[in-house]
PDB file of C-alpha atoms in Angstrom:
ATOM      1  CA  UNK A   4       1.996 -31.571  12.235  1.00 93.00           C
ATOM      2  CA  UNK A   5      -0.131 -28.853  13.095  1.00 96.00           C
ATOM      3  CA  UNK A   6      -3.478 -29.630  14.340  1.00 97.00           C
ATOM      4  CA  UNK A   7      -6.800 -27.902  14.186  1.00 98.00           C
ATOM      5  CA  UNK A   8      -9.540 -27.602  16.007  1.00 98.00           C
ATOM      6  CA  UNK A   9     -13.218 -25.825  15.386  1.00 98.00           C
ATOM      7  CA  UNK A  10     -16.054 -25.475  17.515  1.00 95.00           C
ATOM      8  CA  UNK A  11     -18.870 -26.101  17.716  1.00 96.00           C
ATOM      9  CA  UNK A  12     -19.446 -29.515  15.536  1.00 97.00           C
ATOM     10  CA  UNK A  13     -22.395 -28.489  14.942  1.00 97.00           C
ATOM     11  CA  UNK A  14     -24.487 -24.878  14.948  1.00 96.00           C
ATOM     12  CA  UNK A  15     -28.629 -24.023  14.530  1.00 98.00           C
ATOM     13  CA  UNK A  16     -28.815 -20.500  14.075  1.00 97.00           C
ATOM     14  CA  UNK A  17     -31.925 -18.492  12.987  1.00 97.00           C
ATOM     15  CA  UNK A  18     -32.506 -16.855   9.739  1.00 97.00           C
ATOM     16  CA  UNK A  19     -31.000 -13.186   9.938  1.00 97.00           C
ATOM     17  CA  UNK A  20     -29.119 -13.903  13.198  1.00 98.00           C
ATOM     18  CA  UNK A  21     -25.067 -14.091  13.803  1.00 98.00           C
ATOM     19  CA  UNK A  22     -23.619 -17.078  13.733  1.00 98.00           C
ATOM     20  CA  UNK A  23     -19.822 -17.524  15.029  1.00 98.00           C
ATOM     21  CA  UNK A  24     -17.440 -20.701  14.643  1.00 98.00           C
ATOM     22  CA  UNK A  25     -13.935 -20.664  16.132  1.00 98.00           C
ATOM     23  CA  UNK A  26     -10.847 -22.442  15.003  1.00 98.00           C
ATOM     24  CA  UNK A  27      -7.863 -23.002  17.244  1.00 98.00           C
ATOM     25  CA  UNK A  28      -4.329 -24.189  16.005  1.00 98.00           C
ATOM     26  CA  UNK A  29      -2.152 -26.487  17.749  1.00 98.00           C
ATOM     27  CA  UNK A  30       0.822 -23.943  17.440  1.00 97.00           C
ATOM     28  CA  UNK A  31       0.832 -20.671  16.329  1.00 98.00           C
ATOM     29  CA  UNK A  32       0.408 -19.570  12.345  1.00 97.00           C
ATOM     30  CA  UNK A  33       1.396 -16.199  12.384  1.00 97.00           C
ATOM     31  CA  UNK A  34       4.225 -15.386  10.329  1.00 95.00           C
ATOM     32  CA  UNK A  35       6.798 -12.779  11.963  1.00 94.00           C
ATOM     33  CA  UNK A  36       8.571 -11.476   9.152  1.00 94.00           C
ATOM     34  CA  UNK A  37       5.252 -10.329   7.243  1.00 94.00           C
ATOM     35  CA  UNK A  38       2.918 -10.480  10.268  1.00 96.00           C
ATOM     36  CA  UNK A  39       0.438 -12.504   8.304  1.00 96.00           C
ATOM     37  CA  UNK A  40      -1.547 -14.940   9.713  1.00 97.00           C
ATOM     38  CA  UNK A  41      -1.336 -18.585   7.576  1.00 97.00           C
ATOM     39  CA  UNK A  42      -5.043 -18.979   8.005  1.00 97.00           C
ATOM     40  CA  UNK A  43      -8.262 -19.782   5.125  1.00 98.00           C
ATOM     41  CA  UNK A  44     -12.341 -20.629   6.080  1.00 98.00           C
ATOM     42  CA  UNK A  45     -13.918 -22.537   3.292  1.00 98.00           C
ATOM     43  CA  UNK A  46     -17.133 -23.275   3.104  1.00 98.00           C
ATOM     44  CA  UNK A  47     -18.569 -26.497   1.258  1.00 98.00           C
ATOM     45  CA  UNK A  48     -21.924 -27.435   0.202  1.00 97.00           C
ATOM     46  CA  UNK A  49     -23.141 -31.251  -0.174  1.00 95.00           C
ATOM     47  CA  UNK A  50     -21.573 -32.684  -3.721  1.00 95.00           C
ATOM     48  CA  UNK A  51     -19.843 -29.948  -3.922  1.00 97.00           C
ATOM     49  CA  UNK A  52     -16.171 -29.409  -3.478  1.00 98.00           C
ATOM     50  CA  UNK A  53     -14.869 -26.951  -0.524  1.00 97.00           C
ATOM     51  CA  UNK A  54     -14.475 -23.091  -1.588  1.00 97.00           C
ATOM     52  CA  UNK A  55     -12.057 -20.599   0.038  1.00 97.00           C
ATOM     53  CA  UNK A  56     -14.311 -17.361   1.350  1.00 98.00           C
ATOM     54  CA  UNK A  57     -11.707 -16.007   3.625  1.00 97.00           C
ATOM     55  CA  UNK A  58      -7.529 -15.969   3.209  1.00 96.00           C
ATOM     56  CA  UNK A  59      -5.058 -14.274   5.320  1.00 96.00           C
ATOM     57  CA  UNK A  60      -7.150 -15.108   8.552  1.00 98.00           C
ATOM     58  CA  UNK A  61     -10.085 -11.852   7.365  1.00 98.00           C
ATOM     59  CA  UNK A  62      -9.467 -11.234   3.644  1.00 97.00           C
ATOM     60  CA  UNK A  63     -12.682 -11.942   1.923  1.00 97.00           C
ATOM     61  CA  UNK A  64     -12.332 -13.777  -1.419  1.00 96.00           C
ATOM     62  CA  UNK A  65     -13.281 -11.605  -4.161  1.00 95.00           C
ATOM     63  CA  UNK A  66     -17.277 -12.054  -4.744  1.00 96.00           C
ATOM     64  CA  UNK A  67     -18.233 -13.134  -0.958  1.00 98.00           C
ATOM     65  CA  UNK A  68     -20.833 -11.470   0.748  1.00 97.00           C
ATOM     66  CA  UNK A  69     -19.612  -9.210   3.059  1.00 96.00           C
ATOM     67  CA  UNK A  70     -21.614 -10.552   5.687  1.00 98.00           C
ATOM     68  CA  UNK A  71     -18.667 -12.965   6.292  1.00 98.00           C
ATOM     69  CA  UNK A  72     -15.715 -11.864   8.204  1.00 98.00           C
ATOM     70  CA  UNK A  73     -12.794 -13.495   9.889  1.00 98.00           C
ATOM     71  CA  UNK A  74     -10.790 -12.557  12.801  1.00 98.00           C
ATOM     72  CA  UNK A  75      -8.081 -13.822  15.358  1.00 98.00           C
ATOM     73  CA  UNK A  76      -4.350 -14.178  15.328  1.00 98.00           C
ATOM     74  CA  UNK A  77      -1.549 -17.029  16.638  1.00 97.00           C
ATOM     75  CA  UNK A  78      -3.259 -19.575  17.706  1.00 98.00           C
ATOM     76  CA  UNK A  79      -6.999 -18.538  17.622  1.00 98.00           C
ATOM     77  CA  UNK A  80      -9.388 -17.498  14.961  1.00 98.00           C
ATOM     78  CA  UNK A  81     -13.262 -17.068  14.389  1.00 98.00           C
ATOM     79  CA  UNK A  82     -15.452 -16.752  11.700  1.00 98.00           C
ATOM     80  CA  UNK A  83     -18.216 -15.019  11.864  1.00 98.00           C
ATOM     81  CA  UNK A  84     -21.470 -15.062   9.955  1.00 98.00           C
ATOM     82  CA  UNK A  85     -23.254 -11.290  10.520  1.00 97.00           C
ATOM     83  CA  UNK A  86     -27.114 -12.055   9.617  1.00 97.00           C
ATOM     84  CA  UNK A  87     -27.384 -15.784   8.544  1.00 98.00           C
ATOM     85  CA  UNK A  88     -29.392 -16.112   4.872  1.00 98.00           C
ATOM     86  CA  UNK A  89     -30.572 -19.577   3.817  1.00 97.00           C
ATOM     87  CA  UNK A  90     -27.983 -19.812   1.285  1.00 97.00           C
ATOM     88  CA  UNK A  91     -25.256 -20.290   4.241  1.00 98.00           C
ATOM     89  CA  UNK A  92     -26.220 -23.576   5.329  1.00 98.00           C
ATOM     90  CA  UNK A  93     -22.843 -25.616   4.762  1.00 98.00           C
ATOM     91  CA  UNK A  94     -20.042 -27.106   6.536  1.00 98.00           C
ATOM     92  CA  UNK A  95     -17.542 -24.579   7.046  1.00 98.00           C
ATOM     93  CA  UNK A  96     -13.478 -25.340   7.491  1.00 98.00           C
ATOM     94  CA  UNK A  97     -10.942 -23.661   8.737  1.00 98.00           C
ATOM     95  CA  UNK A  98      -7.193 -24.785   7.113  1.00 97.00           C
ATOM     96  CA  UNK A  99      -3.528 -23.635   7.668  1.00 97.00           C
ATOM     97  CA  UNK A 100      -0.967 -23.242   5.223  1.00 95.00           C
ATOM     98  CA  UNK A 101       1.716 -21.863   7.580  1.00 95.00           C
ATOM     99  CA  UNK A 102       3.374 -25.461   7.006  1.00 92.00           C
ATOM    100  CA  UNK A 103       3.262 -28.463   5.078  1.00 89.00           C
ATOM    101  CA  UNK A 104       1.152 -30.900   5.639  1.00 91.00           C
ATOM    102  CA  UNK A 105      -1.367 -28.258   5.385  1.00 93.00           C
ATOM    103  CA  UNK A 106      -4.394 -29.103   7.953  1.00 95.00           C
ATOM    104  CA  UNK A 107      -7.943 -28.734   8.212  1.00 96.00           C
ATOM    105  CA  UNK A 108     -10.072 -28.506  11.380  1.00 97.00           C
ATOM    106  CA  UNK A 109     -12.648 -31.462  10.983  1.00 97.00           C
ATOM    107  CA  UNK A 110     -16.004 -28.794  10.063  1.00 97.00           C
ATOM    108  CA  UNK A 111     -18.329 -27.188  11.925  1.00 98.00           C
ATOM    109  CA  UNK A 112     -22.101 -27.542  10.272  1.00 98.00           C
ATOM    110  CA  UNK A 113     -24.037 -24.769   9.508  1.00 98.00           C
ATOM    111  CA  UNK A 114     -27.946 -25.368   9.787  1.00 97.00           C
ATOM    112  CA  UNK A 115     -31.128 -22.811  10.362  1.00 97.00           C
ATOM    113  CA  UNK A 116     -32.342 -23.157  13.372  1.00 95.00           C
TER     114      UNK A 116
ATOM    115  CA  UNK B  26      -9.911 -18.526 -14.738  1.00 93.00           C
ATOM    116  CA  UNK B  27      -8.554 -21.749 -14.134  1.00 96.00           C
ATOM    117  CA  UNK B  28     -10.324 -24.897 -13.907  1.00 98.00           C
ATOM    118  CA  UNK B  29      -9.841 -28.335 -13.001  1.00 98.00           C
ATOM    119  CA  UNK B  30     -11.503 -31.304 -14.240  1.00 98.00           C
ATOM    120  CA  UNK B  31     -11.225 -34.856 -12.655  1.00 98.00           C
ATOM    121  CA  UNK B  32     -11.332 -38.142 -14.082  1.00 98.00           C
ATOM    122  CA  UNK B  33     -10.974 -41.887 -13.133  1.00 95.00           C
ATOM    123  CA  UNK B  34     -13.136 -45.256 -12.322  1.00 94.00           C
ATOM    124  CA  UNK B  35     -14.953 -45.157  -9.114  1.00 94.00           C
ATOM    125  CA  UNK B  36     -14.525 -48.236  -8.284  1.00 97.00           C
ATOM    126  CA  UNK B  37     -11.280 -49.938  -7.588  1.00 98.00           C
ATOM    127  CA  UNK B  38     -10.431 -53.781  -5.965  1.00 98.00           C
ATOM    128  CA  UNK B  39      -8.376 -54.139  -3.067  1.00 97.00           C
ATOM    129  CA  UNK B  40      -4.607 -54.287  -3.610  1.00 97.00           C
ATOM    130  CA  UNK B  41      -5.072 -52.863  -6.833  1.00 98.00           C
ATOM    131  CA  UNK B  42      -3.775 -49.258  -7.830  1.00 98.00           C
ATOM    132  CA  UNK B  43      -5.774 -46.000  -7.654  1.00 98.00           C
ATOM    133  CA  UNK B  44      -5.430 -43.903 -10.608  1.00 98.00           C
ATOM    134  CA  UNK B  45      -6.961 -39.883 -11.583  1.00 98.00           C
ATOM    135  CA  UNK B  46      -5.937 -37.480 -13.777  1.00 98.00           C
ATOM    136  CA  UNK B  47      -6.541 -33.635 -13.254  1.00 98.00           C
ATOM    137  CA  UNK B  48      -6.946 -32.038 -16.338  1.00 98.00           C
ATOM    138  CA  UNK B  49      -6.333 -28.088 -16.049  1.00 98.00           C
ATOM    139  CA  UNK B  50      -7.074 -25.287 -18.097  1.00 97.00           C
ATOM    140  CA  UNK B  51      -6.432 -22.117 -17.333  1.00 96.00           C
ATOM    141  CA  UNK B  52      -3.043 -22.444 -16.293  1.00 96.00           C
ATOM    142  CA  UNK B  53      -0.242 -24.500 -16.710  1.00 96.00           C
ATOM    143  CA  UNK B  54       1.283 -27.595 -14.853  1.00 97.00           C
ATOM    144  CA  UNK B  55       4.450 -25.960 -15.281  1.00 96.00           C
ATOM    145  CA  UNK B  56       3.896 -22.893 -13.983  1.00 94.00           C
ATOM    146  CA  UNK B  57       6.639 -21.534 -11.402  1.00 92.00           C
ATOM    147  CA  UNK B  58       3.523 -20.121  -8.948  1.00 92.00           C
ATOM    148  CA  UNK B  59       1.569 -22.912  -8.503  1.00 95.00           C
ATOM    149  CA  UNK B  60       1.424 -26.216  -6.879  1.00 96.00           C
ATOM    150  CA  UNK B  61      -0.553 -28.994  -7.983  1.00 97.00           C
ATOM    151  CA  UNK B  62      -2.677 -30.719  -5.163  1.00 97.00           C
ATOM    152  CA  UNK B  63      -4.636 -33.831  -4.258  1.00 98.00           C
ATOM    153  CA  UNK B  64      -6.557 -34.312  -1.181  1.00 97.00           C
ATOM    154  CA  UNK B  65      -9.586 -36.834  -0.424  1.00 98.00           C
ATOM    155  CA  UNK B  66     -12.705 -36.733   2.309  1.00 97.00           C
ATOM    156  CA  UNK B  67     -14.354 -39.381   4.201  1.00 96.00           C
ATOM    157  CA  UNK B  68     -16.381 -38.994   7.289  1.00 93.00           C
ATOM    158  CA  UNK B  69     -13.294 -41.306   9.186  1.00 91.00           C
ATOM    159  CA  UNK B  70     -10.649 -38.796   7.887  1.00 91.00           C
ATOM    160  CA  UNK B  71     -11.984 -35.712   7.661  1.00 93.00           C
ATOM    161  CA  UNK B  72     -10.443 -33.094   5.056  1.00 95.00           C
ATOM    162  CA  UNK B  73      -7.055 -34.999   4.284  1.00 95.00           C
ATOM    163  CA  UNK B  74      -4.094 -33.526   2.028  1.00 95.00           C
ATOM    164  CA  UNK B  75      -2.039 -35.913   0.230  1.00 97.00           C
ATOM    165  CA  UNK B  76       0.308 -34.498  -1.631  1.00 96.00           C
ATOM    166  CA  UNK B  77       1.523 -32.297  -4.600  1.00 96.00           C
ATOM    167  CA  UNK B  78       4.059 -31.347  -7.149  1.00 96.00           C
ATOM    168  CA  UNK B  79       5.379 -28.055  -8.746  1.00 95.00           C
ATOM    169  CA  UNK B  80       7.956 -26.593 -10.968  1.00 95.00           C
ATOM    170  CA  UNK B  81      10.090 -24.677  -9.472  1.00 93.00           C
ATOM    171  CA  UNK B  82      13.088 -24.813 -12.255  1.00 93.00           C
ATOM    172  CA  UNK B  83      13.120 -28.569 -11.666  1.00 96.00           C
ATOM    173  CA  UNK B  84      10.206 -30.539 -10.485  1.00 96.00           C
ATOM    174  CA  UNK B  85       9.813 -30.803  -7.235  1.00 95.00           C
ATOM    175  CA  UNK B  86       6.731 -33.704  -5.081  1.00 96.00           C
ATOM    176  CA  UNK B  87       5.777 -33.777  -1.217  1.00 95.00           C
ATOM    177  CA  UNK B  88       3.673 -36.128   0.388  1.00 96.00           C
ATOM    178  CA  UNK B  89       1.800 -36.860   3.538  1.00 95.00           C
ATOM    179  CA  UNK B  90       3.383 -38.862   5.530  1.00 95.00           C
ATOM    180  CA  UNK B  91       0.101 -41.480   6.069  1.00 95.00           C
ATOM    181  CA  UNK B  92       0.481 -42.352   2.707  1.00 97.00           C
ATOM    182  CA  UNK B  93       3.987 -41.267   1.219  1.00 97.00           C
ATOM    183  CA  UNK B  94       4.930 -45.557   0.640  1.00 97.00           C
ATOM    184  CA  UNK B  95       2.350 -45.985  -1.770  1.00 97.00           C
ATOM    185  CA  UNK B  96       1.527 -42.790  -3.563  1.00 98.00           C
ATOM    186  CA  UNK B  97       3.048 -40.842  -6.855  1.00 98.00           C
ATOM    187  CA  UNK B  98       1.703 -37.600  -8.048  1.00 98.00           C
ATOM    188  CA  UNK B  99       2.803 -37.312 -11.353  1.00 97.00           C
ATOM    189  CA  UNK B 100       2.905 -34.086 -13.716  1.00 97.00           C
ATOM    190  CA  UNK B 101       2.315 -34.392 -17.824  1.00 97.00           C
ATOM    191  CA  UNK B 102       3.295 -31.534 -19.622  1.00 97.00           C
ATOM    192  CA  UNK B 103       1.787 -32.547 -23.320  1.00 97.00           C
ATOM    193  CA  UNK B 104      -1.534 -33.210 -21.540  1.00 97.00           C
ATOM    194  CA  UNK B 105      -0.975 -29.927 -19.020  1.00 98.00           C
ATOM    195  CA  UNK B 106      -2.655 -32.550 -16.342  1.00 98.00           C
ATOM    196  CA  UNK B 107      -1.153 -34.462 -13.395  1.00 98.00           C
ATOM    197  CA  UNK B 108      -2.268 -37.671 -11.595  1.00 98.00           C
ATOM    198  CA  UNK B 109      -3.060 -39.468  -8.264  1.00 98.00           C
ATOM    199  CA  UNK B 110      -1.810 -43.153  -8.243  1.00 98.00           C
ATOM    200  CA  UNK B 111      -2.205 -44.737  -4.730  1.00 98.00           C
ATOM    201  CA  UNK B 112      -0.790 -48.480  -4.386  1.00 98.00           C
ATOM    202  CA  UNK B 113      -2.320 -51.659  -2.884  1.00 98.00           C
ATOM    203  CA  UNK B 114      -5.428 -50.199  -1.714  1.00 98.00           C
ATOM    204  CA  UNK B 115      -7.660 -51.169   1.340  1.00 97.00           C
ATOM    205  CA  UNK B 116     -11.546 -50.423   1.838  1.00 96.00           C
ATOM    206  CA  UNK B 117      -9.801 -47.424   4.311  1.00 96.00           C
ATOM    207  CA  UNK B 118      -8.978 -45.863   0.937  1.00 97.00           C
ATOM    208  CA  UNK B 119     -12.327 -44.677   0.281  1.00 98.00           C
ATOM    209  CA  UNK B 120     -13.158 -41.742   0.301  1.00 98.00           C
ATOM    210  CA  UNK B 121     -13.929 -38.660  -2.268  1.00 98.00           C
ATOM    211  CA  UNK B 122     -10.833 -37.527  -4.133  1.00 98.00           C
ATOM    212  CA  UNK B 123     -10.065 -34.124  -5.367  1.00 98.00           C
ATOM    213  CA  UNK B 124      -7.392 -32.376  -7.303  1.00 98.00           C
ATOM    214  CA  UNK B 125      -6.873 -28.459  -5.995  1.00 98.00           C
ATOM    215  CA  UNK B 126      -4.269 -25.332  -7.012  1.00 97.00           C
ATOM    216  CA  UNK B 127      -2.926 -23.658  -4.593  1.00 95.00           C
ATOM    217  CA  UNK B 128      -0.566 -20.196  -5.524  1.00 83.00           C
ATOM    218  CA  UNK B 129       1.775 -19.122  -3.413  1.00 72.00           C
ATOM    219  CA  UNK B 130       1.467 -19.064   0.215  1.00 70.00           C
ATOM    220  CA  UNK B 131      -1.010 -21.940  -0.299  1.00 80.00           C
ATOM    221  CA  UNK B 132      -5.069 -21.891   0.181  1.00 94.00           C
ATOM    222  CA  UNK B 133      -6.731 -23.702  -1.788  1.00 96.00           C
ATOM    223  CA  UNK B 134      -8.640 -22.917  -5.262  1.00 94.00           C
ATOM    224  CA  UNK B 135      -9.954 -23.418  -7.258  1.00 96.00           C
ATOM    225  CA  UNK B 136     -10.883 -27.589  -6.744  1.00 98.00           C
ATOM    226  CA  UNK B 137     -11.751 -30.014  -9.112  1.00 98.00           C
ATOM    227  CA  UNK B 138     -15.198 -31.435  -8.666  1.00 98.00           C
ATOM    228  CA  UNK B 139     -14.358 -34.649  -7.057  1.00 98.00           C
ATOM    229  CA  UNK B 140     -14.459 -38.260  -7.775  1.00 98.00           C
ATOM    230  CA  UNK B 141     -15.909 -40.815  -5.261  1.00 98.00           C
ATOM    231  CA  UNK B 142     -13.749 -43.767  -5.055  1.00 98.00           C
ATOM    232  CA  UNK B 143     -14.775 -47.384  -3.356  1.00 98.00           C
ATOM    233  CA  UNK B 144     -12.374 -49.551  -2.796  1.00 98.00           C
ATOM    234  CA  UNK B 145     -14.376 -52.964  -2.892  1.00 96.00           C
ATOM    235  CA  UNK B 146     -14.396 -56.738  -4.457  1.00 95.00           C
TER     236      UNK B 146
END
């Protein structure tokens, strides 16, 4: 099974401010044949269920601020956060679906410093 | 826009079977793009995928392999729902449950709102 790993646990960044959490896969989840990367960041919100903000390893899901933007390819991937609002505080996942079971990293949290 | 909606008892004894139902609208439980997904959360476990089911000309159902001896995922075409029954249950089974679609390649969305299950006497 693939494995996944983000970092930091945990993040205090202040308001307006960039914050950055990485994700790094136990084996690569690039695709050859299509050169896609098997990659999605969701971010949750407490009692609420997860939500997918980024697919494809840096497409934006349709309505997401474009202040969110993912990068990286293979094995390592980062999502960045360009001028933190207050609305942003969450947990934020990364998951692969290059194969099943798909995997999760275990959250990074998102708090204003 | 397709939407799920969970239901089921929160509450379940030890030993005793787990059951949810996932009712979508929206879409159907049939449909030869999408899968048909249930995961659960706890703070031990993390973000855990269980298993799902599609129709791909005949039905097809993976599992994880933590719990593949005791679980069933189970499509119902007159109800366009399916449903999460998880066997002989332990206290390690608690945790919040929730149903997900995933099209195509396979992220995750849209998810139903969850159900928090504890597994207790």
């Amino acid at each position: 099974d693939i494995v996944m790993t983000q970092s930091p646990d945990s993040l205090a960044v202040s308001l307006g401010e960039r914050a950055t959490i990485n994700c790094k896969s136990s084996q690569s989840v690039l695709y050859s044949s299509n050169k896609k990367n098997y990659l999605a960041w969701y971010q949750q919100k407490p009692g609420q269920p997860p939500k997918v903000i980024i697919y494809w390893a840096s497409t934006r899901e349709s309505g997401v601020p474009d202040r969110f933007s993912g990068s990286g390819s293979g094995t390592d991937f980062t999502l960045t956060i360009s001028s933190l609002q207050a609305e942003d505080v969450a947990v934020y996942y990364c998951q692969q679906y290059y194969d099943t079971p798909s995997s999760f990293g275990q959250g990074t949290k998102l708090e204003i410093k | 826009q397709v939407q799920l909606q969970q239901s089921g008892p929160g509450l379940v004894k030890p030993s005793q079977t787990l059951f949810l139902t996932c009712d979508i609208s929206g879409d159907s439980v049939s449909s030869n793009r999408a899968a048909w997904n249930w995961f659960r959360q706890s703070p031990s476990r993390g973000l855990e995928w269980l298993g799902r089911t599609h129709f791909r000309s005949k039905w097809f159902h993976e599992y994880a392999q933590s719990v593949k001896s005791r679980i069933i995922i189970n499509p119902d075409t007159s109800k366009n729902q399916f449903s999460l029954q998880l066997r002989s249950v332990t206290p390690e089974d608690t945790a919040v449950y929730y149903c997900a679609l995933s099209n195509g390649p396979g992220w995750f969305d849209p998810w139903g709102q969850g159900t928090l299950v504890t597994v207790s006497s």
